[in-house]
Coordinates of C-alpha atoms in Angstrom, one line a residue:
M1 CA 71.3 67.9 67.1
A2 CA 74.4 69.1 69.1
E3 CA 77.3 70.2 67.0
K4 CA 80.1 67.6 66.9
V5 CA 83.2 68.7 68.8
I6 CA 86.5 67.9 67.0
Y7 CA 89.3 66.7 69.3
N8 CA 92.7 66.4 67.6
E9 CA 96.2 67.8 67.7
D10 CA 94.9 71.3 67.0
S11 CA 92.9 71.1 70.3
I12 CA 96.1 70.9 72.3
R13 CA 97.5 74.3 73.5
S14 CA 100.6 75.2 75.4
L15 CA 100.3 78.4 77.4
D16 CA 103.2 80.5 78.4
W17 CA 103.6 81.5 82.1
R18 CA 101.7 84.8 81.8
E19 CA 98.9 83.4 79.8
H20 CA 98.4 80.6 82.3
I21 CA 98.3 83.0 85.3
R22 CA 95.9 85.4 83.6
L23 CA 93.6 82.6 82.4
R24 CA 93.5 80.9 85.8
P25 CA 94.4 83.6 88.4
G26 CA 92.5 81.8 91.2
M27 CA 95.1 79.0 91.1
Y28 CA 97.8 81.6 92.1
I29 CA 96.1 84.2 94.3
G30 CA 92.8 82.7 95.3
K31 CA 89.7 84.8 94.7
L32 CA 89.8 88.0 92.7
G33 CA 87.4 90.4 94.5
D34 CA 87.3 94.2 94.5
G35 CA 89.2 94.8 97.7
S36 CA 86.2 94.7 100.0
A37 CA 87.4 91.5 101.7
P38 CA 90.8 91.1 103.4
D39 CA 91.6 87.9 101.3
D40 CA 90.9 89.5 98.0
G41 CA 93.5 89.2 95.3
I42 CA 94.9 92.7 95.4
Y43 CA 96.1 92.1 99.0
V44 CA 97.6 88.8 98.0
L45 CA 99.6 90.7 95.3
L46 CA 100.8 93.1 97.9
K47 CA 101.7 90.3 100.2
E48 CA 103.7 88.4 97.6
V49 CA 105.9 91.4 97.0
I50 CA 106.4 92.3 100.7
D51 CA 107.1 88.6 101.5
N52 CA 110.3 88.8 99.5
S53 CA 111.4 91.9 101.4
I54 CA 110.5 90.2 104.7
D55 CA 112.6 87.1 103.8
E56 CA 115.6 89.4 103.2
H57 CA 115.1 90.9 106.7
V58 CA 114.8 87.5 108.3
M59 CA 118.1 86.5 106.7
G60 CA 119.7 89.5 108.3
H61 CA 119.6 92.0 105.4
G62 CA 117.7 95.2 105.7
K63 CA 115.9 96.7 108.7
T64 CA 113.6 99.0 106.8
I65 CA 110.9 98.6 104.1
D66 CA 109.2 101.6 102.5
I67 CA 105.7 101.2 101.1
K68 CA 103.4 103.7 99.4
I69 CA 100.0 103.2 97.9
T70 CA 98.4 106.1 95.9
D71 CA 95.7 105.9 93.3
N72 CA 96.0 102.0 93.3
K73 CA 99.8 102.3 92.4
V74 CA 101.8 100.2 94.9
F75 CA 105.5 101.0 95.6
V76 CA 107.6 98.7 97.8
R77 CA 111.4 99.3 98.4
D78 CA 113.5 97.1 100.7
F79 CA 117.2 97.4 101.6
G80 CA 118.2 93.8 101.4
R81 CA 120.8 92.3 99.1
G82 CA 119.0 93.1 95.9
I83 CA 118.1 90.7 93.2
P84 CA 121.3 89.5 91.4
L85 CA 121.5 91.9 88.4
G86 CA 121.8 89.2 85.7
K87 CA 118.6 87.6 86.8
V88 CA 116.2 90.5 87.4
V89 CA 114.0 89.7 84.4
D90 CA 114.0 86.0 85.1
V91 CA 113.1 86.3 88.7
V92 CA 109.9 88.1 87.9
S93 CA 108.9 86.4 84.7
K94 CA 110.0 82.8 84.7
I95 CA 108.1 80.2 86.7
N96 CA 110.2 78.0 88.9
T97 CA 113.0 80.6 89.0
G98 CA 114.1 82.1 92.3
G99 CA 116.6 82.1 95.2
K100 CA 114.3 80.3 97.6
Y101 CA 115.1 76.8 96.2
D102 CA 118.4 77.1 97.9
S103 CA 117.3 76.2 101.4
K104 CA 120.6 77.4 102.8
A105 CA 119.9 80.9 101.7
F106 CA 116.3 80.9 102.8
Q107 CA 116.0 78.3 105.6
K108 CA 112.6 79.3 106.8
S109 CA 111.1 81.3 104.0
V110 CA 107.4 82.0 103.4
G111 CA 107.4 80.6 99.9
L112 CA 109.5 78.1 98.0
N113 CA 107.6 77.7 94.7
G114 CA 109.0 80.6 92.7
V115 CA 105.6 81.9 91.7
G116 CA 104.9 85.0 93.8
T117 CA 106.2 88.0 91.9
K118 CA 105.5 86.3 88.6
A119 CA 101.8 86.3 89.5
V120 CA 102.0 90.0 90.5
N121 CA 103.7 90.8 87.2
A122 CA 101.2 88.9 85.0
L123 CA 98.2 90.3 86.8
S124 CA 99.4 93.9 86.8
H125 CA 98.6 96.6 84.2
H126 CA 102.1 97.9 84.9
F127 CA 104.9 96.2 86.7
F128 CA 108.3 97.8 87.4
V129 CA 111.3 96.2 89.1
Q130 CA 114.7 97.7 89.9
A131 CA 117.6 96.0 91.7
Y132 CA 120.4 97.8 93.5
R133 CA 123.5 95.7 94.2
D134 CA 127.2 96.6 94.9
G135 CA 126.9 100.1 93.3
K136 CA 125.2 98.9 90.2
T137 CA 121.5 98.8 89.2
V138 CA 119.3 97.2 86.6
L139 CA 115.6 97.9 85.9
A140 CA 112.8 96.2 83.9
E141 CA 109.3 97.2 83.0
F142 CA 106.3 95.0 82.0
E143 CA 102.8 95.5 80.9
R144 CA 100.4 92.7 81.8
G145 CA 103.5 90.4 82.0
V146 CA 105.0 91.4 78.7
L147 CA 108.5 92.9 78.9
V148 CA 108.6 96.4 77.4
K149 CA 111.9 97.8 78.8
E150 CA 115.1 96.4 80.2
S151 CA 118.2 98.3 81.1
K152 CA 121.9 97.2 81.2
P153 CA 123.8 97.5 84.5
Q154 CA 124.5 101.2 85.4
S155 CA 126.3 102.8 88.3
T156 CA 124.2 104.1 91.2
L157 CA 124.7 105.6 94.6
E158 CA 121.5 104.0 96.0
P159 CA 121.9 101.5 98.8
D160 CA 121.4 97.8 98.0
G161 CA 117.9 96.4 97.8
T162 CA 115.0 96.0 95.5
A163 CA 112.2 98.4 94.4
I164 CA 108.9 97.2 92.8
I165 CA 106.0 99.2 91.5
F166 CA 102.8 97.6 90.3
V167 CA 99.3 98.6 89.4
P168 CA 96.8 95.7 89.5
D169 CA 95.1 95.1 86.1
D170 CA 91.5 96.6 86.3
T171 CA 90.4 94.2 83.5
I172 CA 90.9 91.4 86.0
F173 CA 90.2 93.1 89.3
K174 CA 86.9 94.9 88.6
N175 CA 86.3 98.2 90.3
Y176 CA 88.9 97.4 92.9
H177 CA 90.2 99.6 95.7
F178 CA 92.6 99.2 98.6
I179 CA 90.9 99.6 102.0
P180 CA 93.5 101.2 104.3
E181 CA 92.5 99.2 107.4
Y182 CA 93.2 95.9 105.6
V183 CA 96.6 97.1 104.4
E184 CA 97.5 98.5 107.8
N185 CA 96.5 95.2 109.5
Q186 CA 98.8 93.3 107.0
L187 CA 101.7 95.6 107.9
W188 CA 101.1 95.3 111.6
N189 CA 101.3 91.6 111.3
Y190 CA 104.6 91.9 109.6
A191 CA 105.9 94.2 112.3
Y192 CA 104.8 92.0 115.2
L193 CA 106.4 88.9 113.6
N194 CA 109.7 90.6 112.8
M195 CA 110.8 92.5 115.8
G196 CA 113.2 95.3 115.0
L197 CA 111.8 95.8 111.5
T198 CA 110.6 99.2 110.6
I199 CA 107.9 99.5 107.9
N200 CA 107.2 103.0 106.6
Y201 CA 103.8 103.2 104.9
N202 CA 102.2 106.4 103.6
D203 CA 104.0 108.5 106.2
R204 CA 103.1 106.0 109.0
K205 CA 105.6 103.9 111.0
F206 CA 104.9 100.3 111.9
Y207 CA 107.3 98.9 114.4
S208 CA 107.2 96.3 117.2
K209 CA 109.5 95.8 120.2
D210 CA 107.8 92.9 121.9
G211 CA 106.3 90.9 119.0
L212 CA 103.1 88.9 119.8
L213 CA 102.8 90.6 123.1
D214 CA 102.3 93.9 121.2
L215 CA 99.9 92.2 118.9
L216 CA 97.6 91.0 121.6
K217 CA 97.8 94.3 123.4
R218 CA 96.5 95.9 120.2
K219 CA 93.8 93.3 119.7
T220 CA 92.4 93.4 123.2
N221 CA 91.2 96.0 125.6
E222 CA 93.1 96.1 128.9
E223 CA 89.8 96.7 130.8
H224 CA 88.3 93.5 129.5
I225 CA 91.0 90.9 129.8
R226 CA 90.9 88.6 132.8
Y227 CA 94.6 88.4 133.5
P228 CA 97.9 90.0 132.1
I229 CA 98.9 88.6 128.7
I230 CA 101.1 85.5 128.9
H231 CA 104.0 85.9 126.5
L232 CA 106.3 82.9 125.9
K233 CA 109.1 82.6 123.4
G234 CA 111.3 79.7 122.3
E235 CA 113.4 78.7 119.3
D236 CA 111.1 78.7 116.3
I237 CA 108.0 79.4 118.4
E238 CA 106.3 82.4 120.1
V239 CA 102.9 82.5 121.8
A240 CA 100.7 85.1 123.6
I241 CA 97.6 84.2 125.5
T242 CA 94.8 85.8 127.6
H243 CA 91.1 85.4 128.2
E244 CA 88.4 88.1 127.8
N245 CA 84.8 88.4 128.8
Q246 CA 83.5 88.0 125.3
Y247 CA 82.1 84.8 123.7
G248 CA 84.0 82.5 121.3
E249 CA 87.6 81.7 120.6
D250 CA 89.9 84.3 118.9
Y251 CA 93.2 83.1 117.4
Y252 CA 95.9 84.7 115.3
S253 CA 98.2 82.1 113.8
Y254 CA 101.4 82.6 111.7
V255 CA 104.0 80.4 109.9
N256 CA 107.3 81.9 108.9
G257 CA 105.8 85.4 109.2
Q258 CA 102.7 84.4 107.1
Y259 CA 99.3 85.1 108.6
T260 CA 97.5 81.8 108.2
T261 CA 93.9 83.0 108.3
Q262 CA 92.5 79.5 108.0
G263 CA 94.9 78.1 110.7
G264 CA 96.3 74.6 110.0
T265 CA 98.3 72.0 111.8
H266 CA 100.1 74.5 114.0
L267 CA 96.9 76.1 115.3
L268 CA 95.4 72.7 116.0
A269 CA 98.5 71.7 117.9
F270 CA 98.4 74.9 119.9
R271 CA 94.7 74.5 120.9
E272 CA 95.4 70.9 122.0
A273 CA 98.6 71.7 123.8
F274 CA 97.0 74.6 125.7
A275 CA 94.1 72.5 126.9
K276 CA 96.4 69.6 127.8
T277 CA 98.8 71.8 129.8
V278 CA 95.9 73.5 131.7
R279 CA 94.4 70.2 132.6
E280 CA 97.7 68.8 133.9
F281 CA 98.5 72.1 135.8
Y282 CA 95.2 72.2 137.7
K283 CA 95.0 68.3 137.8
R284 CA 91.4 68.5 136.7
E285 CA 89.7 67.1 133.6
F286 CA 88.0 70.3 132.5
D287 CA 85.9 70.2 129.4
L288 CA 87.9 71.5 126.4
A289 CA 85.2 74.0 125.6
D290 CA 85.4 75.5 129.1
I291 CA 89.2 75.9 128.9
R292 CA 89.2 77.6 125.5
A293 CA 86.0 79.7 125.9
S294 CA 86.8 83.4 125.5
I295 CA 90.4 82.8 124.8
V296 CA 92.4 85.3 122.7
A297 CA 95.7 84.0 121.6
A298 CA 98.5 84.3 119.0
V299 CA 100.9 81.6 117.9
S300 CA 103.8 81.9 115.5
V301 CA 106.1 79.1 114.4
R302 CA 109.0 78.8 111.9
V303 CA 109.0 75.7 109.8
Q304 CA 111.6 74.5 107.3
E305 CA 110.1 74.2 103.8
P306 CA 106.4 74.6 104.9
V307 CA 103.7 73.0 102.9
F308 CA 100.5 75.1 102.6
E309 CA 97.1 73.8 101.4
S310 CA 96.8 76.5 98.7
Q311 CA 99.0 78.9 96.8
T312 CA 97.7 81.8 98.9
K313 CA 99.3 80.1 102.0
T314 CA 96.4 80.7 104.4
K315 CA 96.4 77.2 105.9
L316 CA 99.4 75.2 107.0
G317 CA 99.4 71.5 105.9
S318 CA 102.9 70.5 107.1
T319 CA 103.0 67.9 109.9
N320 CA 106.7 68.2 110.7
M321 CA 108.9 71.2 111.7
G322 CA 111.2 70.2 108.9
P323 CA 113.1 67.2 107.4
D324 CA 114.3 64.9 110.2
S325 CA 112.5 67.2 112.8
P326 CA 109.7 66.5 115.3
T327 CA 106.1 66.7 114.4
I328 CA 104.5 70.2 114.8
K329 CA 102.1 68.7 117.3
N330 CA 104.8 67.3 119.5
F331 CA 106.9 70.4 119.2
V332 CA 104.1 72.7 120.3
I333 CA 103.0 70.4 123.1
D334 CA 106.5 70.0 124.5
F335 CA 107.0 73.8 124.4
L336 CA 103.8 74.7 126.2
K337 CA 104.0 71.8 128.7
K338 CA 107.3 73.3 130.0
S339 CA 107.0 77.1 129.3
L340 CA 103.3 77.6 130.2
D341 CA 103.5 75.3 133.2
D342 CA 106.5 77.2 134.5
Y343 CA 104.8 80.5 133.9
L344 CA 101.7 79.5 135.9
H345 CA 103.8 78.3 138.8
R346 CA 105.8 81.6 138.9
N347 CA 102.6 83.7 138.5
P348 CA 100.0 82.3 141.0
T349 CA 97.7 85.4 140.6
T350 CA 97.4 84.8 136.9
A351 CA 96.9 81.1 137.5
D352 CA 94.0 81.9 139.9
A353 CA 92.4 84.3 137.4
L354 CA 92.6 81.7 134.6
L355 CA 91.0 79.1 136.9
K356 CA 88.2 81.4 137.7
R357 CA 87.6 82.1 134.0
I358 CA 87.4 78.4 133.2
M359 CA 85.1 77.6 136.1
Q360 CA 82.8 80.5 135.0
S361 CA 82.6 79.0 131.5
E362 CA 81.9 75.6 133.1
R363 CA 79.0 77.0 135.1
E364 CA 77.6 78.8 132.0
R365 CA 77.8 75.7 129.9
K366 CA 76.0 73.6 132.5
D367 CA 73.3 76.2 133.0
M368 CA 72.6 76.2 129.2
A369 CA 72.9 72.4 128.7
G370 CA 69.2 71.8 128.9
I371 CA 68.3 74.8 126.9
K372 CA 70.8 73.9 124.1
K373 CA 69.3 70.3 123.9
L374 CA 65.8 71.6 123.5
A375 CA 67.0 74.3 121.0
N376 CA 68.8 71.6 118.9
E377 CA 65.7 69.5 118.8
R378 CA 63.6 72.5 117.7
A379 CA 66.1 73.2 115.0
K380 CA 65.8 69.7 113.6
K381 CA 62.1 69.8 113.7
A382 CA 62.1 73.2 111.9
S383 CA 64.0 71.6 109.1
V384 CA 66.2 74.7 108.8
H385 CA 67.6 73.8 105.4
N386 CA 64.2 73.8 103.8
K387 CA 62.2 76.5 105.5
K388 CA 64.3 79.5 106.7
L389 CA 67.4 78.7 104.6
R390 CA 67.6 78.3 100.8
D391 CA 71.0 76.7 100.7
C392 CA 73.5 76.7 97.8
R393 CA 74.5 73.6 95.9
L394 CA 78.1 74.0 97.0
H395 CA 77.4 72.3 100.3
Y396 CA 75.8 69.3 98.7
N397 CA 78.7 68.5 96.5
E398 CA 81.5 66.6 98.3
D399 CA 83.8 66.8 95.3
V400 CA 84.0 70.6 95.4
K401 CA 87.6 71.8 96.1
E402 CA 88.2 73.5 99.4
E403 CA 89.1 76.8 97.7
R404 CA 85.6 77.0 96.2
R405 CA 84.0 76.8 99.6
Y406 CA 85.4 80.2 100.4
E407 CA 83.3 81.6 97.6
S408 CA 80.1 80.8 99.5
T409 CA 77.9 83.6 100.6
L410 CA 74.8 83.8 102.8
F411 CA 72.4 86.7 102.4
I412 CA 70.4 87.5 105.5
T413 CA 67.3 89.4 104.5
E414 CA 63.8 90.3 105.8
G415 CA 60.5 89.8 104.2
D416 CA 59.1 87.5 101.5
S417 CA 59.5 89.9 98.6
A418 CA 63.1 90.8 99.3
S419 CA 64.2 87.2 100.0
G420 CA 62.2 86.1 97.0
S421 CA 64.0 88.5 94.7
I422 CA 67.4 87.5 95.9
T423 CA 66.5 83.8 95.7
K424 CA 65.4 84.1 92.1
S425 CA 68.5 86.1 91.0
R426 CA 71.3 84.5 93.1
D427 CA 74.0 82.1 91.9
V428 CA 72.6 78.8 93.2
Q429 CA 76.0 77.2 93.2
T430 CA 77.6 79.6 95.8
Q431 CA 74.9 81.9 97.2
A432 CA 72.3 81.0 99.9
V433 CA 69.5 83.0 101.5
F434 CA 68.3 83.1 105.1
S435 CA 64.9 84.8 105.6
L436 CA 64.2 86.8 108.8
R437 CA 60.6 87.0 110.0
G438 CA 60.1 90.6 111.0
K439 CA 62.6 92.5 113.2
P440 CA 64.9 90.3 115.3
L441 CA 65.3 90.7 119.0
N442 CA 67.6 93.4 120.4
C443 CA 70.0 91.1 122.3
Y444 CA 72.2 93.8 123.7
G445 CA 73.1 93.0 127.3
L446 CA 71.6 89.6 127.2
T447 CA 73.5 86.3 127.7
K448 CA 74.1 83.7 125.1
K449 CA 71.2 81.8 126.6
V450 CA 69.0 84.0 124.3
V451 CA 70.6 82.5 121.2
Y452 CA 69.0 79.1 122.1
E453 CA 65.8 80.5 123.5
N454 CA 65.1 82.7 120.5
E455 CA 64.0 80.5 117.5
E456 CA 65.3 82.9 114.8
F457 CA 68.7 83.3 116.4
N458 CA 68.9 79.6 117.0
L459 CA 68.1 78.6 113.5
L460 CA 70.6 81.2 112.1
Q461 CA 73.3 79.8 114.3
H462 CA 72.6 76.3 113.0
A463 CA 72.5 77.5 109.4
L464 CA 75.9 79.1 109.9
N465 CA 77.2 76.1 111.9
I466 CA 78.9 78.3 114.5
E467 CA 77.6 76.9 117.7
E468 CA 81.0 75.4 118.6
G469 CA 83.0 78.3 117.0
I470 CA 83.7 79.6 113.5
E471 CA 86.0 76.8 112.4
G472 CA 83.0 75.0 111.0
L473 CA 81.5 78.2 109.4
R474 CA 79.6 77.1 106.3
Y475 CA 79.7 80.4 104.5
N476 CA 82.8 82.6 104.0
N477 CA 80.8 85.7 103.4
I478 CA 77.8 86.6 105.5
V479 CA 75.9 89.5 104.0
I480 CA 73.2 91.5 105.7
A481 CA 70.8 92.6 103.0
T482 CA 68.1 95.1 104.3
D483 CA 66.0 97.9 102.8
A484 CA 67.5 101.3 102.4
D485 CA 65.1 102.9 104.9
V486 CA 64.8 103.4 108.6
D487 CA 63.3 100.0 109.3
G488 CA 66.1 98.4 107.2
M489 CA 68.7 100.3 109.1
H490 CA 67.2 99.1 112.4
I491 CA 67.2 95.5 111.3
R492 CA 70.8 95.9 110.2
L493 CA 71.8 97.3 113.6
L494 CA 70.0 94.5 115.4
M495 CA 71.8 91.8 113.3
L496 CA 75.2 93.6 113.9
T497 CA 74.4 93.5 117.6
F498 CA 73.7 89.8 117.5
F499 CA 77.1 89.0 115.8
L500 CA 79.1 91.5 117.9
Q501 CA 77.6 90.3 121.1
F502 CA 77.8 86.6 120.7
F503 CA 80.2 85.9 117.7
P504 CA 82.7 88.7 117.7
D505 CA 85.5 86.5 116.2
L506 CA 83.3 86.0 113.1
V507 CA 83.3 89.8 112.6
K508 CA 87.0 90.2 113.6
N509 CA 88.0 87.6 110.9
G510 CA 86.3 89.6 108.2
H511 CA 83.3 87.5 107.4
L512 CA 80.5 90.0 107.8
Y513 CA 79.3 92.5 105.2
I514 CA 76.5 94.9 104.4
L515 CA 75.0 94.6 100.9
E516 CA 75.0 97.9 99.0
T517 CA 72.0 98.2 96.7
P518 CA 71.3 101.2 94.5
L519 CA 69.2 104.0 95.9
F520 CA 68.2 105.3 92.5
R521 CA 67.7 104.2 88.9
V522 CA 68.2 106.9 86.3
R523 CA 67.3 106.0 82.7
N524 CA 66.2 107.2 79.4
K525 CA 65.3 105.2 76.3
Q526 CA 69.0 104.6 75.5
Q527 CA 70.7 104.0 78.8
T528 CA 70.1 103.0 82.5
I529 CA 72.4 104.1 85.3
Y530 CA 72.1 102.7 88.9
C531 CA 73.2 105.1 91.6
Y532 CA 74.3 104.4 95.1
S533 CA 74.3 107.9 96.4
E534 CA 72.8 111.4 95.9
D535 CA 76.0 112.5 94.2
E536 CA 75.9 109.6 91.7
K537 CA 72.3 110.4 90.9
Q538 CA 73.1 114.0 90.1
K539 CA 75.9 113.0 87.8
A540 CA 73.7 110.5 86.1
I541 CA 71.0 113.2 85.5
I542 CA 73.6 115.4 83.9
K543 CA 75.0 112.6 81.8
L544 CA 71.7 111.5 80.4
T545 CA 70.5 115.1 79.8
G546 CA 66.9 116.1 79.3
K547 CA 64.4 114.7 81.8
P548 CA 65.4 111.1 82.5
E549 CA 63.1 108.9 84.5
I550 CA 64.2 108.6 88.2
T551 CA 63.2 105.8 90.4
R552 CA 63.9 105.7 94.2
F553 CA 64.3 102.2 95.5
K554 CA 63.1 102.1 99.1
G555 CA 62.9 98.4 99.5
L556 CA 64.7 95.4 98.1
G557 CA 61.4 93.9 97.1
E558 CA 60.9 96.8 94.6
I559 CA 63.9 95.6 92.6
S560 CA 63.0 93.0 90.1
P561 CA 64.9 89.6 90.2
D562 CA 66.4 90.4 86.8
E563 CA 67.8 93.7 88.1
F564 CA 68.9 92.2 91.4
G565 CA 71.1 89.8 89.5
L566 CA 73.2 92.8 88.5
F567 CA 73.8 93.7 92.1
I568 CA 74.7 90.4 93.6
G569 CA 76.8 89.0 90.7
D570 CA 80.2 90.1 89.5
S571 CA 79.4 93.7 90.2
I572 CA 78.3 93.1 93.8
K573 CA 79.1 96.0 96.2
L574 CA 79.8 94.9 99.7
Q575 CA 80.7 97.2 102.6
P576 CA 82.8 95.2 105.0
V577 CA 82.2 95.4 108.7
I578 CA 85.7 96.2 110.0
L579 CA 86.6 96.0 113.6
T580 CA 89.9 97.7 114.3
P581 CA 91.7 97.4 117.7
E582 CA 90.6 100.9 118.4
T583 CA 86.9 100.0 117.9
P584 CA 85.3 100.1 121.4
V585 CA 82.7 97.4 120.8
P586 CA 81.0 97.5 124.3
K587 CA 80.7 101.3 124.1
L588 CA 79.5 101.1 120.5
L589 CA 76.7 98.6 121.3
E590 CA 75.7 100.6 124.4
Y591 CA 75.4 103.8 122.4
Y592 CA 73.3 102.3 119.6
M593 CA 71.4 99.5 121.2
G594 CA 71.3 100.3 125.0
K595 CA 68.6 102.3 126.7
N596 CA 68.1 105.8 125.3
T597 CA 71.2 107.7 126.4
I598 CA 71.5 111.5 126.4
D599 CA 74.2 111.4 123.7
R600 CA 72.0 109.3 121.3
Q601 CA 69.0 111.5 122.0
N602 CA 71.0 114.6 121.1
F603 CA 72.4 112.9 118.0
I604 CA 68.9 112.0 116.7
I605 CA 67.5 115.5 117.4
E606 CA 70.4 117.1 115.6
H607 CA 70.0 114.9 112.5
L608 CA 66.2 115.0 112.2
K609 CA 66.1 118.2 110.3
V610 CA 68.9 117.0 107.9
E611 CA 67.0 113.8 107.2
K612 CA 63.8 115.7 106.6
D613 CA 65.5 118.1 104.2
I614 CA 66.9 115.2 102.2
I615 CA 63.6 113.5 101.9
D616 CA 61.8 116.7 100.9
K617 CA 64.4 117.3 98.2
E618 CA 64.1 113.8 96.8
E619 CA 60.3 114.1 96.6
E620 CA 60.6 117.4 94.8
E621 CA 62.9 115.9 92.1
L622 CA 60.7 112.9 91.6
V623 CA 57.5 114.9 91.0

């Protein structure tokens, strides 16, 4: 018989601000993570601190922000007005306390809820804040949100502003690390959206003269764009637009300097306004998909008192530009209708190039229409959700909050044994498994037609729900899980080629990962250590002393479901597939997946001996 639960006055608890944040961190910063994903909590902490400095700059105070990250310690120093000295402790430790409630002081701020730095404070092992104002300074130190030191106002020669140091709490963010590319991408976004601002980060300078024009120049390759970038600016709005030769739609959307990775009302308005303006300019009812195919665009708006759909501010929910202001939709449509139309009339060469790109997309779509219809019918007959895909329960529960959907993960694996192990050990609520049958096709150099003609690619596309773009993506994390051998590496490269060739925006937006599974298990009767590299194995052997048992995992199927649960749960190790603007994707694909080039042949020959020596050494140790 179940134990009776007593519910009375003693059951009611009141949590203070730090207890509530530490108990429910996801309410304040989204998912926790270890830093392998760009939306993991440690980057949200960094953003919350920098946002305050950015707001000072936007209000005309401070043109420089200094940032350093060393050994997971984060230092941020701005040169704004500085926190009022009598409120330094309150601003970082009392919920609903802050200067942004005064809309006159912060007309178009990123956040108005007074939570940001409080969350950083509560979720940090160490948090330090120091304000400099009018020749005086006050500092305060906290440990996990608890005040441990507070100074009285003292004289200083330092310029006005605020300095914050924090170290994320490793009891909350397990095995975390900052990935430099993610931090740098954050800082470039700040620079592009705040022309004239200089950000100094670990001896690097981030500065933009031309805003979103600079952003799109960095995100595209001049050799691959179809016409010069269109750059338009107005009051409270800025856009940059071009088309490439790649597949998909690629957008970068911002609100009040905040990168809205999930878009929102402003991005929907932009997509509609761009298509509407193009149709009216050419006086032709082009299909919307043809107009937007291969587009790369950035849009930034400034909204009074913005409403976001979550505390992490990744999706705009506001419908109006502000109180007693036009709707965001009408505002964006009116701006593009005039500015873009004027631009195309003044630049006929660009207008011709845009028209040719749209007509090319139209031809490709019509050529594939019959194939797509047959492919969709095959997908239905194959019953993708029962055969190739073992889905997670998250997608069958309509009551699940939107935030939880971004926890969903799809493992792409090969072979019955590997997919069976993952299926048995996964979290059925949020983790799904897609099973490949043998090695996928090398699709390098092929057109998107192959996605529909190849059954495996077609079923995977339907499982992900990305046929019409990544807005309907069913899984936030797509994880390629292959064996740690030559065949596994080949399958990994083939899948990377598929995504980079046909769905590059999925990779650019940080959805693709490689699963890291242990190469070795080192154990004695008292302890088991899983090792992900040769170096870790040697350290484990020394730690366990004697002659511990060493197992080399060559295939995922060799790892039991019970053990696999350790590697795809809270301790999962994911290697993100990061595309930087400097990554030459076409050249990369040609090198690895094209016909045998001299460069690749030489690379293989040079590394054959190294690979053989490593294998021989491993076999000697295992004997």
